[in-house]
mmCIF file of C-alpha atoms and ligand atoms in Angstrom:
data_model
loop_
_atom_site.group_PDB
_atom_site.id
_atom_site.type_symbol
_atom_site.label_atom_id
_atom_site.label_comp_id
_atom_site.label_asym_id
_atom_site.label_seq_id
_atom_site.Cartn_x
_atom_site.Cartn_y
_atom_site.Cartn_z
ATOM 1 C CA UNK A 15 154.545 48.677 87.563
ATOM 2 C CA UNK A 16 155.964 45.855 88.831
ATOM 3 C CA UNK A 17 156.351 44.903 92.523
ATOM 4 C CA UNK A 18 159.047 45.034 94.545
ATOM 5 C CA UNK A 19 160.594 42.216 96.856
ATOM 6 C CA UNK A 20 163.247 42.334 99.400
ATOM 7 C CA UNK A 21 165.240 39.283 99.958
ATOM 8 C CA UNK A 22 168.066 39.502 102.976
ATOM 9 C CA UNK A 23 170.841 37.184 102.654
ATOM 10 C CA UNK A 24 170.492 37.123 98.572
ATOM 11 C CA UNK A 25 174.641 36.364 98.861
ATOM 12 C CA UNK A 26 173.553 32.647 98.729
ATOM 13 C CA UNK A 27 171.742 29.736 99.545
ATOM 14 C CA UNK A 28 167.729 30.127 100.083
ATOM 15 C CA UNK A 29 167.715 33.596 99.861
ATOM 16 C CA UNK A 30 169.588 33.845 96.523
ATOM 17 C CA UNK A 31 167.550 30.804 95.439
ATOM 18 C CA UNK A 32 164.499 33.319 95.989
ATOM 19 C CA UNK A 33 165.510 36.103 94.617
ATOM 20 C CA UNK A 34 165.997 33.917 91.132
ATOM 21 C CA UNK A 35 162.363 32.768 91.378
ATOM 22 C CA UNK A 36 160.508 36.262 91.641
ATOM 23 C CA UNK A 37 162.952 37.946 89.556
ATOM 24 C CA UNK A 38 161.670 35.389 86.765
ATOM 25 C CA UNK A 39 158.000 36.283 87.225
ATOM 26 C CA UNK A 40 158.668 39.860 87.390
ATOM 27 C CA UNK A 41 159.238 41.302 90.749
ATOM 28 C CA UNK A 42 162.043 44.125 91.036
ATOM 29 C CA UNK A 43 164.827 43.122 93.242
ATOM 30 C CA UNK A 44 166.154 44.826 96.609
ATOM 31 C CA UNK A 45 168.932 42.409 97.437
ATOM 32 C CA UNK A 46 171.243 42.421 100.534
ATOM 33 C CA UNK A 47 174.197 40.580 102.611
ATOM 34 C CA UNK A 48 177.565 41.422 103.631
ATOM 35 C CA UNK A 49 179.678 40.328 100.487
ATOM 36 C CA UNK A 50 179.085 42.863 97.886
ATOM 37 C CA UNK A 51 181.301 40.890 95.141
ATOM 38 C CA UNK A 52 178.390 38.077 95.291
ATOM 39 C CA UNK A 53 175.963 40.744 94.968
ATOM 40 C CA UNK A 54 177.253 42.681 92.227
ATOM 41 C CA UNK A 55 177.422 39.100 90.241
ATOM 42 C CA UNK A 56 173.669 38.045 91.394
ATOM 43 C CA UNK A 57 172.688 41.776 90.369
ATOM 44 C CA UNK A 58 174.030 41.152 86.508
ATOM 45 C CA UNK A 59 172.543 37.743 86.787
ATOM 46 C CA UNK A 60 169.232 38.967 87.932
ATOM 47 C CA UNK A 61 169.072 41.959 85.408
ATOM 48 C CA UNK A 62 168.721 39.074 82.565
ATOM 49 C CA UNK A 63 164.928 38.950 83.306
ATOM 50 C CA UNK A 64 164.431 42.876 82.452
ATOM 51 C CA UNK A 65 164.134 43.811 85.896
ATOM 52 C CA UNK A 66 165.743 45.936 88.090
ATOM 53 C CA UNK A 67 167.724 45.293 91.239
ATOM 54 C CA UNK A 68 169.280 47.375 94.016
ATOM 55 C CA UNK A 69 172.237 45.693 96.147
ATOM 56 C CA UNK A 70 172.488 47.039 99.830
ATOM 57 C CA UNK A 71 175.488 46.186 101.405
ATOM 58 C CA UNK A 72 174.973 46.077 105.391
ATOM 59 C CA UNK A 73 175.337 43.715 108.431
ATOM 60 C CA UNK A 74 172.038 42.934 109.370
ATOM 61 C CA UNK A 75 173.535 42.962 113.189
ATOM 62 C CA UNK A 76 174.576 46.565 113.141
ATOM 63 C CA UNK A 77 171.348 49.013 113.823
ATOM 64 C CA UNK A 78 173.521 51.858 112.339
ATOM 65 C CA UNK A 79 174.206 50.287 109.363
ATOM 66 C CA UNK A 80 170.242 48.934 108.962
ATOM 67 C CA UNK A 81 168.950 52.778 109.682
ATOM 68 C CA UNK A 82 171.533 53.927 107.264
ATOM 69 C CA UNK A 83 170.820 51.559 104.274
ATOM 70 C CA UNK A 84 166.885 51.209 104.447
ATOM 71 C CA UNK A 85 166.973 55.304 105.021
ATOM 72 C CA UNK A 86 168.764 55.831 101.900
ATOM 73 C CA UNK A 87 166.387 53.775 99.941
ATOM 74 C CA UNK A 88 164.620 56.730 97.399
ATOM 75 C CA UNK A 89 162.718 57.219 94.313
ATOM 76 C CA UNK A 90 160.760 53.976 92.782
ATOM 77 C CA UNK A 91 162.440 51.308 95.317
ATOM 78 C CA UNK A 92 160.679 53.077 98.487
ATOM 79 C CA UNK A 93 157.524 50.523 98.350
ATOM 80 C CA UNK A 94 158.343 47.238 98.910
ATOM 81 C CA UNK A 95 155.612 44.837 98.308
ATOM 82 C CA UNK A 96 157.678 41.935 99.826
ATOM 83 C CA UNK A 97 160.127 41.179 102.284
ATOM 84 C CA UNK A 98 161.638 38.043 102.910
ATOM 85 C CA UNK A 99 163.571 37.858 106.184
ATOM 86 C CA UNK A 100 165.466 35.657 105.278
ATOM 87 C CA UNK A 101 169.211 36.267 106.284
ATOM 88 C CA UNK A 102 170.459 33.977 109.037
ATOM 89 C CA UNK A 103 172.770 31.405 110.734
ATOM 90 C CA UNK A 104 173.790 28.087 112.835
ATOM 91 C CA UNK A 105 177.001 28.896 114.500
ATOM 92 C CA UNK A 106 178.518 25.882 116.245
ATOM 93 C CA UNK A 107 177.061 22.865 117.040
ATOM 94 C CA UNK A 108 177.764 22.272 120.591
ATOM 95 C CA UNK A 109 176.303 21.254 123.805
ATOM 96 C CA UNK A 110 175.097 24.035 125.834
ATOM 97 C CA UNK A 111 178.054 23.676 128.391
ATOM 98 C CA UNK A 112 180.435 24.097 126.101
ATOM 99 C CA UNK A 113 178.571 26.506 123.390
ATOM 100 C CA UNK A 114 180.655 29.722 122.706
ATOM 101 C CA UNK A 115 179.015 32.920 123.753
ATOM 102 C CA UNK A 116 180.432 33.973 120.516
ATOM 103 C CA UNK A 117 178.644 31.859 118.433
ATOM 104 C CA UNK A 118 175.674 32.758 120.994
ATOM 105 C CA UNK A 119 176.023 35.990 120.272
ATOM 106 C CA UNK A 120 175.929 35.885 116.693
ATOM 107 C CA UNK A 121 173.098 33.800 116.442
ATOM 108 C CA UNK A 122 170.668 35.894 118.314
ATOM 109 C CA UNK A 123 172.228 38.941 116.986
ATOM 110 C CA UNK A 124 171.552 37.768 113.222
ATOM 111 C CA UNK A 125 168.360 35.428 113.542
ATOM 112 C CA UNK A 126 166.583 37.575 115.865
ATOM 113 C CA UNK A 127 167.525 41.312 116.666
ATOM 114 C CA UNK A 128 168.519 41.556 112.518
ATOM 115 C CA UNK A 129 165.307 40.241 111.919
ATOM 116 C CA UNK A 130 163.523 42.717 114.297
ATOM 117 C CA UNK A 131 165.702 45.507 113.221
ATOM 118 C CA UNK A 132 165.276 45.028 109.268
ATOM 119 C CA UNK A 133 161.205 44.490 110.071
ATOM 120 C CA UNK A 134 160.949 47.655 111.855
ATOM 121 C CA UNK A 135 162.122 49.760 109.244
ATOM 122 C CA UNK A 136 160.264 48.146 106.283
ATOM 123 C CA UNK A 137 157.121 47.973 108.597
ATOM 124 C CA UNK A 138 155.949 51.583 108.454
ATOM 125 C CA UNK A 139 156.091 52.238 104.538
ATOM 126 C CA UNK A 140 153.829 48.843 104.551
ATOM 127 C CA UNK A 141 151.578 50.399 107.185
ATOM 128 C CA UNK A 142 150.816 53.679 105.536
ATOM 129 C CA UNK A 143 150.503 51.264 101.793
ATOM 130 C CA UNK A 144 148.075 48.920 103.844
ATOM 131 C CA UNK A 145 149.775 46.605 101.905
ATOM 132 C CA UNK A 146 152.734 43.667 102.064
ATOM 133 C CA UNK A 147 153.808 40.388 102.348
ATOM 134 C CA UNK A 148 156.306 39.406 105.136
ATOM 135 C CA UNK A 149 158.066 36.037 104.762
ATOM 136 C CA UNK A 150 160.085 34.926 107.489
ATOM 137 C CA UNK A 151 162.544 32.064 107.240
ATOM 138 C CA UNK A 152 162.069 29.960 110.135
ATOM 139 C CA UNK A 153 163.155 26.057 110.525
ATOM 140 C CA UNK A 154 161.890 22.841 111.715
ATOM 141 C CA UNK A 155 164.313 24.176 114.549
ATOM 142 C CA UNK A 156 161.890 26.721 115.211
ATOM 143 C CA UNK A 157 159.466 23.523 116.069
ATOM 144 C CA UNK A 158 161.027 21.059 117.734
ATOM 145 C CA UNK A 159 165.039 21.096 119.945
ATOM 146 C CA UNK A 160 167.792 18.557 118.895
ATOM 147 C CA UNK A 161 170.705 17.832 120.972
ATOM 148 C CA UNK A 162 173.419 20.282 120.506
ATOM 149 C CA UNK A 163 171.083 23.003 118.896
ATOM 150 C CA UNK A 164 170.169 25.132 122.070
ATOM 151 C CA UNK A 165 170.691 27.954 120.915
ATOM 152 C CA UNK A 166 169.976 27.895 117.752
ATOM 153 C CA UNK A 167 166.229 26.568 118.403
ATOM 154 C CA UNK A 168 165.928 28.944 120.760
ATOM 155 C CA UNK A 169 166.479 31.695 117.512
ATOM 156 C CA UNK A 170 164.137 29.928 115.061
ATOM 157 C CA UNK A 171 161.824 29.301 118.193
ATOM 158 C CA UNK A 172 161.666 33.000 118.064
ATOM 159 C CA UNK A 173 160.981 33.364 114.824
ATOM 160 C CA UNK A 174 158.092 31.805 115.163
ATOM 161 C CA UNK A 175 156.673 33.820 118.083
ATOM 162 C CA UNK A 176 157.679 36.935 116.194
ATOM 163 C CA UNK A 177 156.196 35.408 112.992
ATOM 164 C CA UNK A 178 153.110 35.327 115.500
ATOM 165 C CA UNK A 179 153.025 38.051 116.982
ATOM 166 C CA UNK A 180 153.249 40.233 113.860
ATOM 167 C CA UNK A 181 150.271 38.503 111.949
ATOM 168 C CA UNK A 182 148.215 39.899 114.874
ATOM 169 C CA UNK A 183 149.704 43.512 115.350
ATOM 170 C CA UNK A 184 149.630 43.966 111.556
ATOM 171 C CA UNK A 185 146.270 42.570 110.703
ATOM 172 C CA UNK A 186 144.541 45.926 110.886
ATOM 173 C CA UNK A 187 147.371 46.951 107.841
ATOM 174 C CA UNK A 188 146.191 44.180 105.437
ATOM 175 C CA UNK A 189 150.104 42.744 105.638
ATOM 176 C CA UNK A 190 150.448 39.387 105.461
ATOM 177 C CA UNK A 191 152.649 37.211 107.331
ATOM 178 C CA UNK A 192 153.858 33.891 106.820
ATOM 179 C CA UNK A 193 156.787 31.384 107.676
ATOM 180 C CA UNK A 194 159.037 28.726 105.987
ATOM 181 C CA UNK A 195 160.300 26.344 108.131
ATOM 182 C CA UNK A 196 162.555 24.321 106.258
ATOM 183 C CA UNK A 197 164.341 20.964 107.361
ATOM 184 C CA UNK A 198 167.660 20.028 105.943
ATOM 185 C CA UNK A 199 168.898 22.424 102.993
ATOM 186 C CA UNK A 200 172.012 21.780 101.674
ATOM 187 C CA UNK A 201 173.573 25.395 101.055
ATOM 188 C CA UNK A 202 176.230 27.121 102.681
ATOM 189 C CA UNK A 203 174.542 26.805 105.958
ATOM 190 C CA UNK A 204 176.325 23.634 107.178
ATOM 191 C CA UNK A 205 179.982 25.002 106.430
ATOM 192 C CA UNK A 206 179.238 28.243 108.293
ATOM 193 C CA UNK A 207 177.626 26.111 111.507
ATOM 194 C CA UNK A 208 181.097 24.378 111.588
ATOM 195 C CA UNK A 209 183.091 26.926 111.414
ATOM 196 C CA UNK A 210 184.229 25.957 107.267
ATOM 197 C CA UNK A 211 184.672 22.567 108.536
ATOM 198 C CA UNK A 212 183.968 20.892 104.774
ATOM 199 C CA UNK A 213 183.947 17.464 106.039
ATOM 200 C CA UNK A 214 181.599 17.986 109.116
ATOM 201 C CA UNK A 215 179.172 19.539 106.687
ATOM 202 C CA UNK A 216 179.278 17.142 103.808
ATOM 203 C CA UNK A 217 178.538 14.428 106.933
ATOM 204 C CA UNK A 218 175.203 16.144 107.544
ATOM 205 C CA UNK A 219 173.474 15.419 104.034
ATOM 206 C CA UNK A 220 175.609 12.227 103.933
ATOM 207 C CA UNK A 221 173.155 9.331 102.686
ATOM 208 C CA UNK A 222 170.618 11.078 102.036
ATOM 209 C CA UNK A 223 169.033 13.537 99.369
ATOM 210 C CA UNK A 224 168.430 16.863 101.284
ATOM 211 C CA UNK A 225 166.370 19.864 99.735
ATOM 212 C CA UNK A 226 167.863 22.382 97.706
ATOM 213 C CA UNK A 227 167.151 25.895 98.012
ATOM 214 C CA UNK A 228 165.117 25.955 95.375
ATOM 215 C CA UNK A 229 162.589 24.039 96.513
ATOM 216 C CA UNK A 230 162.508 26.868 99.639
ATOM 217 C CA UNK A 231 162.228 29.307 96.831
ATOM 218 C CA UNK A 232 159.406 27.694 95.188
ATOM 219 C CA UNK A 233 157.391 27.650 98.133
ATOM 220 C CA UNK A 234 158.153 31.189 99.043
ATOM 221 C CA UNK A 235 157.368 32.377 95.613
ATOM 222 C CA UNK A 236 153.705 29.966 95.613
ATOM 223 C CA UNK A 237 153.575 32.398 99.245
ATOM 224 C CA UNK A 238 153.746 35.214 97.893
ATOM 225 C CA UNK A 239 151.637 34.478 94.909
ATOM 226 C CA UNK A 240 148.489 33.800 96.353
ATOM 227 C CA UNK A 241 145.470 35.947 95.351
ATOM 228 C CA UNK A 242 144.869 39.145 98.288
ATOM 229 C CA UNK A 243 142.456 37.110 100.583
ATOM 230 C CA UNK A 244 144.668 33.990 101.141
ATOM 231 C CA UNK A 245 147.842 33.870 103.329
ATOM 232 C CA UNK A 246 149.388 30.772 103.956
ATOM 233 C CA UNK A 247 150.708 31.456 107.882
ATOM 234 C CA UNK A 248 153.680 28.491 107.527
ATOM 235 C CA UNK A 249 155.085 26.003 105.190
ATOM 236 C CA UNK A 250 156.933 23.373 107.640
ATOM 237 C CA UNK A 251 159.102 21.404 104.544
ATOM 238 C CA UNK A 252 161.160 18.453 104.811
ATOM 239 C CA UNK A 253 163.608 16.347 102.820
ATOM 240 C CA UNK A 254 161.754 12.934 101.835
ATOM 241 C CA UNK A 255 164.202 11.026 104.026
ATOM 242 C CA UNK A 256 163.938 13.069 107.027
ATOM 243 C CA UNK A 257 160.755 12.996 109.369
ATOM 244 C CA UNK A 258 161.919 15.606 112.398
ATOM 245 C CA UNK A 259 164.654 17.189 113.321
ATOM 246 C CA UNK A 260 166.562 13.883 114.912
ATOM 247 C CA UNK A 261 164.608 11.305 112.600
ATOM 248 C CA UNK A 262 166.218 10.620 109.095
ATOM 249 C CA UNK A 263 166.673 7.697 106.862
ATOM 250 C CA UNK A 264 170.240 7.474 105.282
ATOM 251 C CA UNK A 265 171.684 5.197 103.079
ATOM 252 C CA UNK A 266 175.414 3.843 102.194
HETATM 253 P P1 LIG B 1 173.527 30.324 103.633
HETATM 254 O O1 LIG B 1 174.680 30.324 104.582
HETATM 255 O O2 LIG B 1 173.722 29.762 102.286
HETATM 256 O O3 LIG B 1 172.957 31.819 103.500
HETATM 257 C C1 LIG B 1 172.844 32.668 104.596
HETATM 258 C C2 LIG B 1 172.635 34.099 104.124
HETATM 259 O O4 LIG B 1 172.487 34.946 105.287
HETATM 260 C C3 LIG B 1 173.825 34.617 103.332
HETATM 261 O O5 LIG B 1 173.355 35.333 102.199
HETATM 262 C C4 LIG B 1 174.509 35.564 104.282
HETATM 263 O O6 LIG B 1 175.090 36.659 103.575
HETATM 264 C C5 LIG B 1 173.321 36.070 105.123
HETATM 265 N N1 LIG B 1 173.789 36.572 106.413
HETATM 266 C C6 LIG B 1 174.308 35.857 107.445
HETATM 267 N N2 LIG B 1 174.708 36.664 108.420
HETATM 268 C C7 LIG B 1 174.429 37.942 108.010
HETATM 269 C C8 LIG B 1 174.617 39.223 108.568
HETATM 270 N N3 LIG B 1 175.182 39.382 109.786
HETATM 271 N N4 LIG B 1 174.235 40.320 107.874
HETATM 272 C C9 LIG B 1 173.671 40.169 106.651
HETATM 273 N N5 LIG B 1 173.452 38.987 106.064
HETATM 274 C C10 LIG B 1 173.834 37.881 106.731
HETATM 275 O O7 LIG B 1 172.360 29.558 104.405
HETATM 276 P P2 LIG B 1 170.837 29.249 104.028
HETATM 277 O O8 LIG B 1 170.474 29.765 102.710
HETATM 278 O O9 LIG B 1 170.611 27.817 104.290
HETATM 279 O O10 LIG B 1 170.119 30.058 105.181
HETATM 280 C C11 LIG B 1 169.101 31.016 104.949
HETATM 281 C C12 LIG B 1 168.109 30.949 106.094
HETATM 282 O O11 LIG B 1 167.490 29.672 106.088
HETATM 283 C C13 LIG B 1 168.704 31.132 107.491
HETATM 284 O O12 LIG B 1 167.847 31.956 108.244
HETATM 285 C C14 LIG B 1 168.717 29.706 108.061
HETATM 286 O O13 LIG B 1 168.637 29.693 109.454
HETATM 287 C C15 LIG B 1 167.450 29.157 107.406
HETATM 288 N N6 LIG B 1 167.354 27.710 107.335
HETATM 289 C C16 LIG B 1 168.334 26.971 106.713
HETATM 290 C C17 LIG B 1 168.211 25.592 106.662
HETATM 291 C C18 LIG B 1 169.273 24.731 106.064
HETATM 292 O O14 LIG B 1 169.292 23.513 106.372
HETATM 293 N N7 LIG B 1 170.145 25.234 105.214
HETATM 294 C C19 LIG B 1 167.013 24.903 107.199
HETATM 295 C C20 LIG B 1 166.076 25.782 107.828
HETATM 296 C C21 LIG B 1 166.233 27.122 107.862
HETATM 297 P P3 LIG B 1 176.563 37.242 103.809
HETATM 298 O O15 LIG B 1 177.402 36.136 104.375
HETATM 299 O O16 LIG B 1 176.988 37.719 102.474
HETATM 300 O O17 LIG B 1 176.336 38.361 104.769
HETATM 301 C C1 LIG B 2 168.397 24.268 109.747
HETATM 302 C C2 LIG B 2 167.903 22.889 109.782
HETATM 303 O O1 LIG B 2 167.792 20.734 111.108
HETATM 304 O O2 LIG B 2 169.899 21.967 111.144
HETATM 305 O O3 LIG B 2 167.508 25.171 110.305
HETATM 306 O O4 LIG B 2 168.011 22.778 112.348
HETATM 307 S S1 LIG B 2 168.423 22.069 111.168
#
């Protein structure tokens, strides 16, 4: 039979990017986000590869809607192999005096309680397998603070202790867990940070080749490839032309 990965945020980007790679080498699909109409479209696209796929709609922020869509889950899509945490956001770009607790709000909400949230409910079916493969998508943000990314560092940061922290509570469960912690990936992320400022974003990959997320996806699919005994615990990736968060090399 063939295994079964979760991929939040499959509406575009990394996660979408990911949930191309393993539906090519066979994995069925559990795909979710808030715009069904993008994944009704990846659903047809993913089908291709003789595989099946369930979309869940949901806001990964709203605990009711979380309960509601993982409980409903039945029949052959109830053990998940893998789940890739993947669904996130930079909202604003602001120094901490003048950050919006909006954006705040969303942030935290998204990056770290939707994480938790999503985690807790795929957890126990994992538990009683003693088996799976949690990916989290961190960022080089989740290493290192840049000026005007407070609060989003502080999300990724807590990724990573939560990346932590569940490697050791789950280790008597045989689950793996690993991160990604890309640097700069040229997706959607940058219009959504600036509010669907086009300009601002096209500025931040300006002079420079960033990653695509395919290259994300290839790492998370080499993850979650790996024979039983080996877990990779973090990938920290970078453009070529970018050496930390605040040190990159453009050109033009
Ligand atoms: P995109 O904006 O392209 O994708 C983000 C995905 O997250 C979308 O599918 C979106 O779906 C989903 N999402 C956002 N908010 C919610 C929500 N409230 N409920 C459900 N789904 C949600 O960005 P990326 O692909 O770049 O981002 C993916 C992850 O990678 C994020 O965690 C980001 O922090 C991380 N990352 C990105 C980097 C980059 O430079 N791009 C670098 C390092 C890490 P929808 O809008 O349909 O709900
Ligand atoms: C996204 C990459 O450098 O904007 O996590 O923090 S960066």
């Amino acid at each position: 039979m063939n295994k079964i990965a979760m991929v939040t945020g499959a509406t575009s980007g990394i996660g979408k990017a990911t949930a191309v790679k393993l539906a090519k080498i066979g994995f069925n699909l559990i795909i979710t986000g808030r715009r069904e109409e993008k994944l009704t479209a990846l659903k047809a696209e993913l089908e291709a590869n003789n595989i099946q796929v369930l979309p869940l709609v949901f806001d990964i922020r709203n605990t009711d809607a979380v309960d509601s869509a993982i409980t409903a889950i039945k029949d052959n899509w109830t053990n998940i192999d893998v789940l890739v945490n993947n669904a996130g956001l930079a909202a604003g770009a602001d120094p901490i005096q003048d950050g919006l607790w909006s954006d705040w709000e969303q942030m935290i909400d998204t990056n770290i309680k939707g994480l938790l949230y999503l985690s807790k409910k795929i957890i126990p079916g994992m538990m009683e397998r003693k088996q799976g493969h949690i990916v989290n998508v961190s960022s080089i943000a989740g290493k290192e603070t840049y000026a005007n990314g407070n609060v989003y560092c502080a999300t990724k940061h807590a990724v990573e202790a939560i990346t932590k922290g569940m490697r050791i509570d789950l280790l008597p469960y045989n689950i793996k867990v690993s991160s990604v912690s890309p640097g700069m990936v040229e997706t959607e992320f940058s219009i959504v940070r600036y509010h669907g400022d086009k300009e601002k974003a096209d500025n931040v990959y300006k002079g420079l080749i960033p990653l695509y997320a395919e290259d994300i996806a290839d790492a998370i699919e080499f993850m979650v490839t790996r024979p039983p005994h080996v877990n990779i615990n973090d990938m920290l990736i970078m453009p070529s032309a970018q050496a930390s968060a605040v040190y990159n090399h453009r050109e033009g």
